[in-house]
PDB file of C-alpha atoms in Angstrom:
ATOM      1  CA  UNK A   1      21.387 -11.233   4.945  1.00  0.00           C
ATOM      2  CA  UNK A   2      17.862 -11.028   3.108  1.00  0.00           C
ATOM      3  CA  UNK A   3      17.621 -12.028  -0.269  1.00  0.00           C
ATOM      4  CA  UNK A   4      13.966 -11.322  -1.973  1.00  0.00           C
ATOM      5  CA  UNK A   5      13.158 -12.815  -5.679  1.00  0.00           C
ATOM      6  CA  UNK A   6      10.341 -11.684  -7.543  1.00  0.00           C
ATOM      7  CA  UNK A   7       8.901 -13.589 -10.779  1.00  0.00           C
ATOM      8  CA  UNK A   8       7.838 -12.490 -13.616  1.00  0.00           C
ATOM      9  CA  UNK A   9       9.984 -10.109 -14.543  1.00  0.00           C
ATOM     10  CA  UNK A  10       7.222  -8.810 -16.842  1.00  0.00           C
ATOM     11  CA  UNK A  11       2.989  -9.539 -17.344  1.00  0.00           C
ATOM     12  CA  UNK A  12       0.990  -8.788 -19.630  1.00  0.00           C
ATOM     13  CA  UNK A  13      -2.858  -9.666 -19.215  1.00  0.00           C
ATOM     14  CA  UNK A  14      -5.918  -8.495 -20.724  1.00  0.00           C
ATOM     15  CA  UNK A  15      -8.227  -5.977 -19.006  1.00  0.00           C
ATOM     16  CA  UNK A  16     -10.651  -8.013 -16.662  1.00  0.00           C
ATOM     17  CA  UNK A  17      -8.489 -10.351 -16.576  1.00  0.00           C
ATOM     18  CA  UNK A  18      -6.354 -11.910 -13.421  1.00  0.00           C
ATOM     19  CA  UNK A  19      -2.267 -11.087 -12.473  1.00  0.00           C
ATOM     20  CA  UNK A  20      -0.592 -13.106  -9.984  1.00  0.00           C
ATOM     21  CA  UNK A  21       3.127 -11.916  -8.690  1.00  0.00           C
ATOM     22  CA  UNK A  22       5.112 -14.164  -6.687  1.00  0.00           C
ATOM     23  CA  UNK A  23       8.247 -13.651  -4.124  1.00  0.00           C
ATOM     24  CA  UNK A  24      10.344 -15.854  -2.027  1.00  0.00           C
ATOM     25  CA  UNK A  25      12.387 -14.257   0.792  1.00  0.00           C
ATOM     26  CA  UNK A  26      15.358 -16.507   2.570  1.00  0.00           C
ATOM     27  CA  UNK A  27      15.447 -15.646   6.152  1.00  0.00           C
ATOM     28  CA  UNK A  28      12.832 -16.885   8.480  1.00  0.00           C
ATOM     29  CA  UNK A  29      12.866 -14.148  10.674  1.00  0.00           C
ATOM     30  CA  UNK A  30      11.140 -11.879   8.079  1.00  0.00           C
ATOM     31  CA  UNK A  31       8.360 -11.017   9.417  1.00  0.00           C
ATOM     32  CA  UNK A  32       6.894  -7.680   7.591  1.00  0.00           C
ATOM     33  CA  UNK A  33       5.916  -7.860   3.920  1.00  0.00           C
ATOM     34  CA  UNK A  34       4.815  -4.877   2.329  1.00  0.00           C
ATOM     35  CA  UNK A  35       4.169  -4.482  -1.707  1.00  0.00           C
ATOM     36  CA  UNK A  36       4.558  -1.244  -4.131  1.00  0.00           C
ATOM     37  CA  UNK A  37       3.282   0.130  -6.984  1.00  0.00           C
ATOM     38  CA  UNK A  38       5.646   2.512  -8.597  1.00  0.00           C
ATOM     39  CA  UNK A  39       4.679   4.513 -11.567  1.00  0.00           C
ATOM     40  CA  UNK A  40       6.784   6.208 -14.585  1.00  0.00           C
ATOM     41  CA  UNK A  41       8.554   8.898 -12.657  1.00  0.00           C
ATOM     42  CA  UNK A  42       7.332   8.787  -9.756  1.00  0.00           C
ATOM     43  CA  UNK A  43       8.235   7.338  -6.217  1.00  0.00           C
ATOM     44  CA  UNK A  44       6.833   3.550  -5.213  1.00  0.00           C
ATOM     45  CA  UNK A  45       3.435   3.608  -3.412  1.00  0.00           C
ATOM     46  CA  UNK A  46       2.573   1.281  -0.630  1.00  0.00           C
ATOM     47  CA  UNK A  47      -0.644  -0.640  -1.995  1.00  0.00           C
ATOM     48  CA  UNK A  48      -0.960  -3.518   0.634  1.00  0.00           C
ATOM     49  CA  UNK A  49       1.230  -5.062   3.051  1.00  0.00           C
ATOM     50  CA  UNK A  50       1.099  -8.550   5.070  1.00  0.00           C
ATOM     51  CA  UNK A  51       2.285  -9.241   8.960  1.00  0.00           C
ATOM     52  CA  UNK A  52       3.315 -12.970   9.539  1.00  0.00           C
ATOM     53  CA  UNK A  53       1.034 -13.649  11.525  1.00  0.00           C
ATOM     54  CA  UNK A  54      -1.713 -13.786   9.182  1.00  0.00           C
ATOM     55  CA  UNK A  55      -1.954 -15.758   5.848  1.00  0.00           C
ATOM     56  CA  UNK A  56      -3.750 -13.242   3.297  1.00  0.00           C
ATOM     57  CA  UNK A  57      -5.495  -9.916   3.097  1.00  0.00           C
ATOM     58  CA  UNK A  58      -7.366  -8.272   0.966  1.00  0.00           C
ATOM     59  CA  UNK A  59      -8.042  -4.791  -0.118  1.00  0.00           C
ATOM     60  CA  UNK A  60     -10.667  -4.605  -2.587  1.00  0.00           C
ATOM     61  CA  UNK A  61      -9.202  -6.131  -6.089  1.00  0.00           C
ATOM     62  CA  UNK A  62      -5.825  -6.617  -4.502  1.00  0.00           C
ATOM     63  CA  UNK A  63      -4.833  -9.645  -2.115  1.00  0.00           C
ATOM     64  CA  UNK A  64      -1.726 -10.699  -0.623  1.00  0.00           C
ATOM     65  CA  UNK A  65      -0.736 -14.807   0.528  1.00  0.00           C
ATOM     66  CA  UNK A  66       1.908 -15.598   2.625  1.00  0.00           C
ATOM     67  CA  UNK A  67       3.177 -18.614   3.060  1.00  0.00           C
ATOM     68  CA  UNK A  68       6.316 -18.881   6.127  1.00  0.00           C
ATOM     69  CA  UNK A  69       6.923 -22.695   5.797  1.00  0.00           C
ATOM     70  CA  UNK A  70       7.943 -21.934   2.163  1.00  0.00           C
ATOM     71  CA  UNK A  71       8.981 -18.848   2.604  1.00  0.00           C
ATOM     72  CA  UNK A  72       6.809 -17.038  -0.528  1.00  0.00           C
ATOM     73  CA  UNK A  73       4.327 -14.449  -0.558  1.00  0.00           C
ATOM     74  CA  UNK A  74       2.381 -13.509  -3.623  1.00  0.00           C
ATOM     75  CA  UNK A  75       0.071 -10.348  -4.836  1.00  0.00           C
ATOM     76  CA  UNK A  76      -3.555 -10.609  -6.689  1.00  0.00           C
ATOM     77  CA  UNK A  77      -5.083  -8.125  -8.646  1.00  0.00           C
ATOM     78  CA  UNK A  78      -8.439  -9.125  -9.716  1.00  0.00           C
ATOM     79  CA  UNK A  79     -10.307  -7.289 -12.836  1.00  0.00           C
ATOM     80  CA  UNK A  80      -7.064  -5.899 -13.939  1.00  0.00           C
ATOM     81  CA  UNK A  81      -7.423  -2.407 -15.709  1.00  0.00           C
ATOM     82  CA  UNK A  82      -4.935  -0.402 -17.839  1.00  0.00           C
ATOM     83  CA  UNK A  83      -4.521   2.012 -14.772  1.00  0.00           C
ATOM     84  CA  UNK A  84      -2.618  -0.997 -12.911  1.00  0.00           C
ATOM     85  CA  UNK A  85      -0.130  -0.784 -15.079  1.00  0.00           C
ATOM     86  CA  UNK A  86       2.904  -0.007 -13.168  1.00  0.00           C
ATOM     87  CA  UNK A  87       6.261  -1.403 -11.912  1.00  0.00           C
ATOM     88  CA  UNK A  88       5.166  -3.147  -8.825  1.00  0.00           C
ATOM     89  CA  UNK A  89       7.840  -4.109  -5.654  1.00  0.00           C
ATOM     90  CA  UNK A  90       7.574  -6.658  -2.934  1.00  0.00           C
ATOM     91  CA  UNK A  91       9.898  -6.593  -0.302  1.00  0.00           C
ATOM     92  CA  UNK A  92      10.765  -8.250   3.261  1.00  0.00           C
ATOM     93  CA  UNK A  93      11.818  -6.993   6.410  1.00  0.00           C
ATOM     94  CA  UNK A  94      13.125  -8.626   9.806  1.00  0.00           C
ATOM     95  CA  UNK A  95      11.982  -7.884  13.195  1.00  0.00           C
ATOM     96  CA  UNK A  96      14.087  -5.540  14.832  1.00  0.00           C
ATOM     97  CA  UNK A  97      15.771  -4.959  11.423  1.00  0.00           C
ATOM     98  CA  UNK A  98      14.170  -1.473   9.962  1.00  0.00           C
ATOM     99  CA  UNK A  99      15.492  -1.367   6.158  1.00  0.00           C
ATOM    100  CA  UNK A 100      13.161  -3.064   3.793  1.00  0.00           C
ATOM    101  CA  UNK A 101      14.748  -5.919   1.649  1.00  0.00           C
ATOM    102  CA  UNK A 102      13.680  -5.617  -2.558  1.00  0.00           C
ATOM    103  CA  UNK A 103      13.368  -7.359  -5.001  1.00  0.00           C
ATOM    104  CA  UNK A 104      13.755  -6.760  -8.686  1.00  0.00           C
ATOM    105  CA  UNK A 105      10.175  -5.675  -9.583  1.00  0.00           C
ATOM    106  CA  UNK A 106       7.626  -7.153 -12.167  1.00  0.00           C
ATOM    107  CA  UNK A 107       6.382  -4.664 -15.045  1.00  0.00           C
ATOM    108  CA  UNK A 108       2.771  -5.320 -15.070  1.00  0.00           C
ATOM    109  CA  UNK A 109       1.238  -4.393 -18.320  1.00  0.00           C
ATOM    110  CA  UNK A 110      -2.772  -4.587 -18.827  1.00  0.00           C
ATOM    111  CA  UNK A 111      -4.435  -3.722 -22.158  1.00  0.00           C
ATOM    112  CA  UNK A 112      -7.467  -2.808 -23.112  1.00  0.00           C
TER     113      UNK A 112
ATOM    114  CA  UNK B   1      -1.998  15.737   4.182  1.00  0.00           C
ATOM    115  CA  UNK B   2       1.559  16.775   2.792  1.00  0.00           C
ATOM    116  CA  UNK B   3       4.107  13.325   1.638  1.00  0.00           C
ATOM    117  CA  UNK B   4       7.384  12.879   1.660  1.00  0.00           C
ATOM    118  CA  UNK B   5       9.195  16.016  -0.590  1.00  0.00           C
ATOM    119  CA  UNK B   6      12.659  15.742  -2.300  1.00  0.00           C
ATOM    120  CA  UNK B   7      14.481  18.347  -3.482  1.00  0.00           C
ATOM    121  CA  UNK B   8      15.877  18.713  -6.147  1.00  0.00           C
ATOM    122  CA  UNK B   9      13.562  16.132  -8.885  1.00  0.00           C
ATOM    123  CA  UNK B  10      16.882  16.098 -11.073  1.00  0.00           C
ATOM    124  CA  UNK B  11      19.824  16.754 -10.545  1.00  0.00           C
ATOM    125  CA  UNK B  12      22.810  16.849 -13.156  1.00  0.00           C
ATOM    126  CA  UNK B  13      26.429  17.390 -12.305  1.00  0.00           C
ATOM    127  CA  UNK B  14      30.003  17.054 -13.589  1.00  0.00           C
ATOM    128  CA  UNK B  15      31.975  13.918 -12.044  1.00  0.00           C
ATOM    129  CA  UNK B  16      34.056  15.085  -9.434  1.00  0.00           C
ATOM    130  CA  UNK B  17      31.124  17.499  -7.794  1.00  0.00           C
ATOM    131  CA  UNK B  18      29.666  17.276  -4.547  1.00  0.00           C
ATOM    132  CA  UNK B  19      26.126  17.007  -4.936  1.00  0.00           C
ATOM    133  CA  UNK B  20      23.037  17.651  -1.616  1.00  0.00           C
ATOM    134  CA  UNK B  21      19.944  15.797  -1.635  1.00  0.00           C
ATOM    135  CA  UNK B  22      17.224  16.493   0.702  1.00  0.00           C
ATOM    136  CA  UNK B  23      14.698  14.906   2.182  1.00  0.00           C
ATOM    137  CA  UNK B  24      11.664  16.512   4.402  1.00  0.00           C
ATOM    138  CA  UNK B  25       9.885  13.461   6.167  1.00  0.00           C
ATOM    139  CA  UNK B  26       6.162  13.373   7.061  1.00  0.00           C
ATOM    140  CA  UNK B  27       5.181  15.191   9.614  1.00  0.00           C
ATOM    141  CA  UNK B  28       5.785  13.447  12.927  1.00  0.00           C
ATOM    142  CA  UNK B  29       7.034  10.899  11.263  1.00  0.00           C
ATOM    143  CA  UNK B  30      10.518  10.246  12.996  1.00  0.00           C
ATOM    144  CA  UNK B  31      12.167   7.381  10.922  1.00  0.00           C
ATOM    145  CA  UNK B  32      13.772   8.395   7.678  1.00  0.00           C
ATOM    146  CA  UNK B  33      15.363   6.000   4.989  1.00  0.00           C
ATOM    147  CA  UNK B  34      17.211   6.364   1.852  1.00  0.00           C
ATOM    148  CA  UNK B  35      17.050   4.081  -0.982  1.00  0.00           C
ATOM    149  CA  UNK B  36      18.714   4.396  -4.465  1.00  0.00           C
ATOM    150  CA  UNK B  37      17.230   2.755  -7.814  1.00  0.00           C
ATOM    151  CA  UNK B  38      19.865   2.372 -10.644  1.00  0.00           C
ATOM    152  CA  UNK B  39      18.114   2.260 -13.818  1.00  0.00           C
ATOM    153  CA  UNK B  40      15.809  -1.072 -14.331  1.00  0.00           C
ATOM    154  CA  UNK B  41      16.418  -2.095 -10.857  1.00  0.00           C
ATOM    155  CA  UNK B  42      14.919  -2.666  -7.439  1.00  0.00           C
ATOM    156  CA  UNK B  43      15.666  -0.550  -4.543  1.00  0.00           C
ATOM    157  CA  UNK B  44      18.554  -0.653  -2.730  1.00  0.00           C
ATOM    158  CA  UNK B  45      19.018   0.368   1.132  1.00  0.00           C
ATOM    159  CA  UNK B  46      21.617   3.226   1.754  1.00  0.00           C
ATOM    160  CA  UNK B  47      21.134   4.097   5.141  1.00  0.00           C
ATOM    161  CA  UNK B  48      18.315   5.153   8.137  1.00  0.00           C
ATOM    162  CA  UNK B  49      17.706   7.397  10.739  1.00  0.00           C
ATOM    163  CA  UNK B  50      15.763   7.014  14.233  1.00  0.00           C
ATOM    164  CA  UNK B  51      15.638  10.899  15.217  1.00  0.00           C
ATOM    165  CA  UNK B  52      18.432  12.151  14.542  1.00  0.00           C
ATOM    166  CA  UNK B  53      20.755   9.066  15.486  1.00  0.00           C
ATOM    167  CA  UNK B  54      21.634   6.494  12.284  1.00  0.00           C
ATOM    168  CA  UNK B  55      21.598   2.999  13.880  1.00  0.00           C
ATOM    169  CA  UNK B  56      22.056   1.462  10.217  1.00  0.00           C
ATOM    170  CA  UNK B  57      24.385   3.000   7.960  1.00  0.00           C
ATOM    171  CA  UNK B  58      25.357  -0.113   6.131  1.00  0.00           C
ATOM    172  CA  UNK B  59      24.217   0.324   2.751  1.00  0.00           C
ATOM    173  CA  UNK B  60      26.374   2.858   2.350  1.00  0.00           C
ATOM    174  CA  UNK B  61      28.280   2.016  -0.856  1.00  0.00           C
ATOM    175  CA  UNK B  62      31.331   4.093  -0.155  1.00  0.00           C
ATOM    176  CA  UNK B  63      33.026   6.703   2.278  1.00  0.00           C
ATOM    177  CA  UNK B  64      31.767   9.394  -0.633  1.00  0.00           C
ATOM    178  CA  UNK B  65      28.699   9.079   0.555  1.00  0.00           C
ATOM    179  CA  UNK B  66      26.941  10.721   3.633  1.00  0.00           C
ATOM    180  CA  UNK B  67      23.967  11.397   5.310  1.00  0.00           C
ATOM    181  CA  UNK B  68      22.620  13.271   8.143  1.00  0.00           C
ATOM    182  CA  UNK B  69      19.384  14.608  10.041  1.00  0.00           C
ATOM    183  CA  UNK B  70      18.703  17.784  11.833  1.00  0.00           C
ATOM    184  CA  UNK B  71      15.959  18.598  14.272  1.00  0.00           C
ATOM    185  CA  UNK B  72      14.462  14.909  13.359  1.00  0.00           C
ATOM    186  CA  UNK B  73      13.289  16.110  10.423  1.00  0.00           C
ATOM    187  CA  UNK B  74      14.908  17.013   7.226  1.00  0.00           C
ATOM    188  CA  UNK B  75      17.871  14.856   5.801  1.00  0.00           C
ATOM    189  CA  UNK B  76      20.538  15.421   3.586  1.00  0.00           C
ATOM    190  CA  UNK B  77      22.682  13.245   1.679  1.00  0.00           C
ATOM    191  CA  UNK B  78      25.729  14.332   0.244  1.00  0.00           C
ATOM    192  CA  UNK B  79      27.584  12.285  -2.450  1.00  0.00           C
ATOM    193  CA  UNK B  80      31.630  13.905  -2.958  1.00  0.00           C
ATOM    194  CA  UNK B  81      33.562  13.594  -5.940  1.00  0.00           C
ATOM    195  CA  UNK B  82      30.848  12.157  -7.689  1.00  0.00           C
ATOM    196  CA  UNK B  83      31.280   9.211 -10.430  1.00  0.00           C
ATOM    197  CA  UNK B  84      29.111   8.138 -13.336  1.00  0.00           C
ATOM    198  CA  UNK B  85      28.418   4.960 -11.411  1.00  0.00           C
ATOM    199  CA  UNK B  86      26.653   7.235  -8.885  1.00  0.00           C
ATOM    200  CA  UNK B  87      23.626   8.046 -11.590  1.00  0.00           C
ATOM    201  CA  UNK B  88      20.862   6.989  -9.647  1.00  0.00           C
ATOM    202  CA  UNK B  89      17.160   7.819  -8.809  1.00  0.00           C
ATOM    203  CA  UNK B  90      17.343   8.626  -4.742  1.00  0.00           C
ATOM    204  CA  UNK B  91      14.330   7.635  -2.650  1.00  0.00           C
ATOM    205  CA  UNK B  92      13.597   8.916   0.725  1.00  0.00           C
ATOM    206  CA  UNK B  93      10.857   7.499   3.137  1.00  0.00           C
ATOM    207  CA  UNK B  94       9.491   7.767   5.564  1.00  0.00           C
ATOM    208  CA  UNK B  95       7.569   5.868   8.831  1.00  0.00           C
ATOM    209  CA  UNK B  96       6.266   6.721  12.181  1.00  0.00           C
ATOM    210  CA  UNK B  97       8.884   4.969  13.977  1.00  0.00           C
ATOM    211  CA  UNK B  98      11.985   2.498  13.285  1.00  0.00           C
ATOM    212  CA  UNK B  99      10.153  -0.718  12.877  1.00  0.00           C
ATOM    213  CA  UNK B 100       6.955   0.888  12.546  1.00  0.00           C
ATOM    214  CA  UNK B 101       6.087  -1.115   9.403  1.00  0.00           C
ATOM    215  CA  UNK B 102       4.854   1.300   6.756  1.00  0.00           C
ATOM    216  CA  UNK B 103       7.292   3.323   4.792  1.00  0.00           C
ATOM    217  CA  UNK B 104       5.928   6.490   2.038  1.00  0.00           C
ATOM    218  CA  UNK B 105       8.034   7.147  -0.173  1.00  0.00           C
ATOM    219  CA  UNK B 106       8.740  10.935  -1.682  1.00  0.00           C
ATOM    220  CA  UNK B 107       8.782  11.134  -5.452  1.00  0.00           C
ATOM    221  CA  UNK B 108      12.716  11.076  -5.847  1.00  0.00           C
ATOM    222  CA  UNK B 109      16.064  13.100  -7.354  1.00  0.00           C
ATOM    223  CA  UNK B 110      17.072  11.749 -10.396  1.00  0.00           C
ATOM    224  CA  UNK B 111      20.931  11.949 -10.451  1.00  0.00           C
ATOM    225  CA  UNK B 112      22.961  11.927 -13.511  1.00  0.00           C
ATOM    226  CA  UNK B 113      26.550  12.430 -13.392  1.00  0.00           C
ATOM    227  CA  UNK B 114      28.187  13.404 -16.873  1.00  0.00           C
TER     228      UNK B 114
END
Protein backbone atom coordinates (compact mmCIF):
# COMPACT_ATOMS: atom_id res chain seq x y z
CA UNK A 1 0.00 0.00 0.00
CA UNK A 2 0.81 3.88 0.32
CA UNK A 3 3.40 4.93 2.46
CA UNK A 4 3.71 9.00 2.87
CA UNK A 5 6.91 10.58 4.84
CA UNK A 6 6.92 13.99 5.87
CA UNK A 7 10.24 15.95 7.05
CA UNK A 8 10.76 18.00 9.47
CA UNK A 9 9.18 16.73 12.12
CA UNK A 10 9.27 20.25 13.60
CA UNK A 11 10.20 24.22 12.14
CA UNK A 12 10.75 26.92 13.63
CA UNK A 13 11.33 30.22 11.50
CA UNK A 14 11.14 33.76 12.18
CA UNK A 15 8.12 35.88 11.18
CA UNK A 16 8.68 37.05 7.46
CA UNK A 17 10.62 34.56 7.05
CA UNK A 18 10.31 31.31 4.53
CA UNK A 19 9.08 27.37 5.62
CA UNK A 20 9.51 24.67 3.25
CA UNK A 21 7.79 21.03 4.11
CA UNK A 22 8.66 18.14 2.14
CA UNK A 23 6.87 14.54 1.44
CA UNK A 24 7.66 11.53 -0.55
CA UNK A 25 4.82 9.08 -1.32
CA UNK A 26 5.81 5.34 -2.76
CA UNK A 27 3.22 4.34 -5.19
CA UNK A 28 3.12 5.84 -8.59
CA UNK A 29 -0.36 5.68 -9.03
CA UNK A 30 -0.95 8.50 -6.48
CA UNK A 31 -2.35 10.86 -8.13
CA UNK A 32 -4.26 13.42 -5.60
CA UNK A 33 -2.21 15.41 -3.09
CA UNK A 34 -3.93 17.49 -0.78
CA UNK A 35 -2.19 19.38 2.42
CA UNK A 36 -3.72 20.37 6.05
CA UNK A 37 -3.42 22.68 8.55
CA UNK A 38 -4.66 21.42 11.82
CA UNK A 39 -4.84 23.60 14.82
CA UNK A 40 -4.76 22.86 18.80
CA UNK A 41 -8.08 21.15 19.17
CA UNK A 42 -9.46 21.39 16.35
CA UNK A 43 -10.05 19.21 13.14
CA UNK A 44 -7.30 19.49 10.02
CA UNK A 45 -8.24 22.13 7.39
CA UNK A 46 -7.67 21.65 3.74
CA UNK A 47 -5.29 24.70 2.77
CA UNK A 48 -4.17 23.65 -0.83
CA UNK A 49 -4.11 20.58 -2.72
CA UNK A 50 -2.16 19.43 -6.06
CA UNK A 51 -3.58 17.02 -9.09
CA UNK A 52 -0.69 15.17 -10.97
CA UNK A 53 -1.10 16.57 -13.70
CA UNK A 54 0.25 19.81 -12.86
CA UNK A 55 3.66 20.66 -11.21
CA UNK A 56 2.83 23.59 -8.60
CA UNK A 57 0.10 25.92 -7.48
CA UNK A 58 -0.20 28.62 -5.65
CA UNK A 59 -2.62 30.25 -3.36
CA UNK A 60 -1.48 33.48 -2.22
CA UNK A 61 1.61 32.87 0.38
CA UNK A 62 1.18 29.15 0.08
CA UNK A 63 2.54 26.92 -2.93
CA UNK A 64 2.64 23.37 -3.52
CA UNK A 65 5.56 21.31 -6.05
CA UNK A 66 5.14 18.06 -7.17
CA UNK A 67 7.49 16.16 -8.51
CA UNK A 68 6.11 12.26 -9.98
CA UNK A 69 9.54 11.06 -11.32
CA UNK A 70 10.75 11.34 -7.67
CA UNK A 71 7.86 10.83 -6.18
CA UNK A 72 7.94 14.15 -3.58
CA UNK A 73 5.76 16.98 -3.20
CA UNK A 74 6.55 19.90 -0.99
CA UNK A 75 4.49 23.03 0.67
CA UNK A 76 5.70 26.92 0.74
CA UNK A 77 4.60 29.41 2.96
CA UNK A 78 6.04 32.68 2.14
CA UNK A 79 6.09 35.71 4.86
CA UNK A 80 5.43 33.28 7.56
CA UNK A 81 3.35 34.82 10.52
CA UNK A 82 2.70 33.52 14.08
CA UNK A 83 -0.95 32.68 12.91
CA UNK A 84 0.65 29.76 10.66
CA UNK A 85 1.56 28.13 13.39
CA UNK A 86 -0.12 24.87 13.31
CA UNK A 87 0.40 21.09 12.83
CA UNK A 88 0.32 20.85 9.13
CA UNK A 89 -0.52 17.21 7.08
CA UNK A 90 0.27 16.15 3.58
CA UNK A 91 -1.16 13.20 2.33
CA UNK A 92 -1.58 11.00 -1.01
CA UNK A 93 -4.29 9.31 -2.57
CA UNK A 94 -4.65 6.75 -5.61
CA UNK A 95 -7.02 6.94 -8.38
CA UNK A 96 -9.89 4.93 -7.83
CA UNK A 97 -8.65 4.50 -4.21
CA UNK A 98 -10.88 7.10 -1.94
CA UNK A 99 -9.02 7.03 1.63
CA UNK A 100 -6.33 9.60 1.89
CA UNK A 101 -2.79 8.21 2.82
CA UNK A 102 -0.88 10.53 5.96
CA UNK A 103 1.88 11.23 6.98
CA UNK A 104 3.25 12.09 10.36
CA UNK A 105 2.82 15.91 10.32
CA UNK A 106 5.44 18.79 10.78
CA UNK A 107 4.80 21.29 13.84
CA UNK A 108 5.42 24.55 12.25
CA UNK A 109 6.31 27.14 14.76
CA UNK A 110 6.78 31.00 13.64
CA UNK A 111 7.76 33.72 16.14
CA UNK A 112 7.50 37.01 16.26
CA UNK B 1 -22.49 27.24 5.15
CA UNK B 2 -22.71 24.54 8.03
CA UNK B 3 -19.18 21.85 8.22
CA UNK B 4 -18.84 18.69 9.15
CA UNK B 5 -20.39 18.28 13.10
CA UNK B 6 -19.32 15.51 15.58
CA UNK B 7 -20.96 14.66 18.42
CA UNK B 8 -19.92 14.23 21.24
CA UNK B 9 -16.27 16.72 21.38
CA UNK B 10 -15.15 14.27 24.30
CA UNK B 11 -16.02 11.49 25.24
CA UNK B 12 -14.79 9.50 28.45
CA UNK B 13 -15.72 5.97 29.32
CA UNK B 14 -14.81 2.95 31.46
CA UNK B 15 -12.94 0.05 29.43
CA UNK B 16 -15.30 -2.46 28.63
CA UNK B 17 -18.19 0.25 27.42
CA UNK B 18 -19.65 0.59 24.19
CA UNK B 19 -19.18 3.96 23.11
CA UNK B 20 -21.41 5.97 19.65
CA UNK B 21 -19.78 8.51 17.67
CA UNK B 22 -21.55 10.48 15.16
CA UNK B 23 -20.93 12.09 12.31
CA UNK B 24 -23.41 14.57 10.21
CA UNK B 25 -21.69 15.11 6.70
CA UNK B 26 -22.03 18.30 4.62
CA UNK B 27 -24.89 18.80 3.08
CA UNK B 28 -25.11 16.90 -0.19
CA UNK B 29 -22.08 15.75 0.37
CA UNK B 30 -22.45 11.85 -0.09
CA UNK B 31 -18.94 10.38 0.80
CA UNK B 32 -18.16 10.05 4.46
CA UNK B 33 -14.74 8.92 6.04
CA UNK B 34 -13.46 8.21 9.40
CA UNK B 35 -10.04 8.77 10.52
CA UNK B 36 -8.53 8.33 14.06
CA UNK B 37 -5.39 10.41 15.44
CA UNK B 38 -3.63 8.72 18.47
CA UNK B 39 -1.89 11.29 20.34
CA UNK B 40 1.26 12.96 18.34
CA UNK B 41 0.34 11.15 15.28
CA UNK B 42 -0.91 11.41 11.73
CA UNK B 43 -4.22 10.25 10.68
CA UNK B 44 -5.10 6.98 10.20
CA UNK B 45 -7.96 5.58 7.76
CA UNK B 46 -10.76 3.52 9.55
CA UNK B 47 -13.24 3.12 7.07
CA UNK B 48 -15.66 5.05 4.16
CA UNK B 49 -18.92 5.27 2.93
CA UNK B 50 -20.37 5.96 -0.75
CA UNK B 51 -24.20 6.52 0.27
CA UNK B 52 -24.96 4.35 2.40
CA UNK B 53 -22.82 1.31 1.00
CA UNK B 54 -18.98 0.96 2.66
CA UNK B 55 -16.80 -0.16 -0.31
CA UNK B 56 -13.60 0.22 2.07
CA UNK B 57 -13.79 -0.98 5.44
CA UNK B 58 -10.19 -1.93 5.77
CA UNK B 59 -8.81 0.23 8.29
CA UNK B 60 -10.80 -1.18 10.59
CA UNK B 61 -8.45 -2.15 13.44
CA UNK B 62 -10.62 -4.82 14.96
CA UNK B 63 -14.13 -6.63 14.86
CA UNK B 64 -14.93 -4.06 18.03
CA UNK B 65 -15.24 -1.62 15.83
CA UNK B 66 -18.21 -0.58 13.52
CA UNK B 67 -19.62 1.82 11.43
CA UNK B 68 -22.67 2.58 9.57
CA UNK B 69 -24.76 5.29 7.53
CA UNK B 70 -28.40 6.00 7.36
CA UNK B 71 -30.32 7.98 4.82
CA UNK B 72 -26.67 8.95 3.25
CA UNK B 73 -26.18 11.16 5.77
CA UNK B 74 -25.33 10.78 9.34
CA UNK B 75 -22.78 8.03 10.51
CA UNK B 76 -22.15 6.31 13.51
CA UNK B 77 -19.32 4.47 14.77
CA UNK B 78 -19.55 2.26 17.53
CA UNK B 79 -16.43 0.95 19.38
CA UNK B 80 -17.60 -2.37 22.00
CA UNK B 81 -15.82 -3.34 24.94
CA UNK B 82 -13.66 -0.55 24.69
CA UNK B 83 -9.72 -0.69 25.64
CA UNK B 84 -7.29 2.00 26.68
CA UNK B 85 -5.55 1.46 23.37
CA UNK B 86 -8.78 2.78 21.80
CA UNK B 87 -8.05 6.58 23.28
CA UNK B 88 -8.11 8.38 20.23
CA UNK B 89 -9.22 11.74 18.63
CA UNK B 90 -12.01 10.50 15.82
CA UNK B 91 -12.20 12.50 12.59
CA UNK B 92 -15.03 12.41 10.23
CA UNK B 93 -15.02 13.97 6.64
CA UNK B 94 -16.49 14.57 4.33
CA UNK B 95 -16.52 15.02 0.11
CA UNK B 96 -18.96 15.39 -2.63
CA UNK B 97 -18.41 12.07 -3.98
CA UNK B 98 -15.97 8.91 -3.50
CA UNK B 99 -12.98 10.12 -5.36
CA UNK B 100 -14.16 13.52 -5.47
CA UNK B 101 -10.81 14.89 -4.21
CA UNK B 102 -11.51 17.30 -1.37
CA UNK B 103 -12.26 16.00 2.04
CA UNK B 104 -13.54 18.71 5.28
CA UNK B 105 -12.99 17.54 8.12
CA UNK B 106 -15.47 18.06 11.39
CA UNK B 107 -13.70 19.19 14.53
CA UNK B 108 -13.49 15.63 16.22
CA UNK B 109 -14.49 13.34 19.59
CA UNK B 110 -11.77 13.05 21.75
CA UNK B 111 -11.96 9.50 23.27
CA UNK B 112 -10.38 8.52 26.44
CA UNK B 113 -10.91 5.23 27.86
CA UNK B 114 -9.97 4.94 31.71
Amino acid sequence: GENVEQHPSTLSVQEGDSAVIKCTYSDSASNYFPWYKQELGKGPQLIIDIRSNVGEKKDQRIAVTLNKTAKHFSLHITETQPEDSAVYFCAASMAGFQKLVFGTGTRLLVSP
Amino acid sequence: GAGVSQSPSNKVTEKGKDVELRCDPISGHTALYWYRQSLGQGLEFLIYFQGNSAPDKSGLPSDRFSAERTGGSVSTLTIQRTQQEDSAVYLCASSLSAGGGEQYFGPGTRLTVT
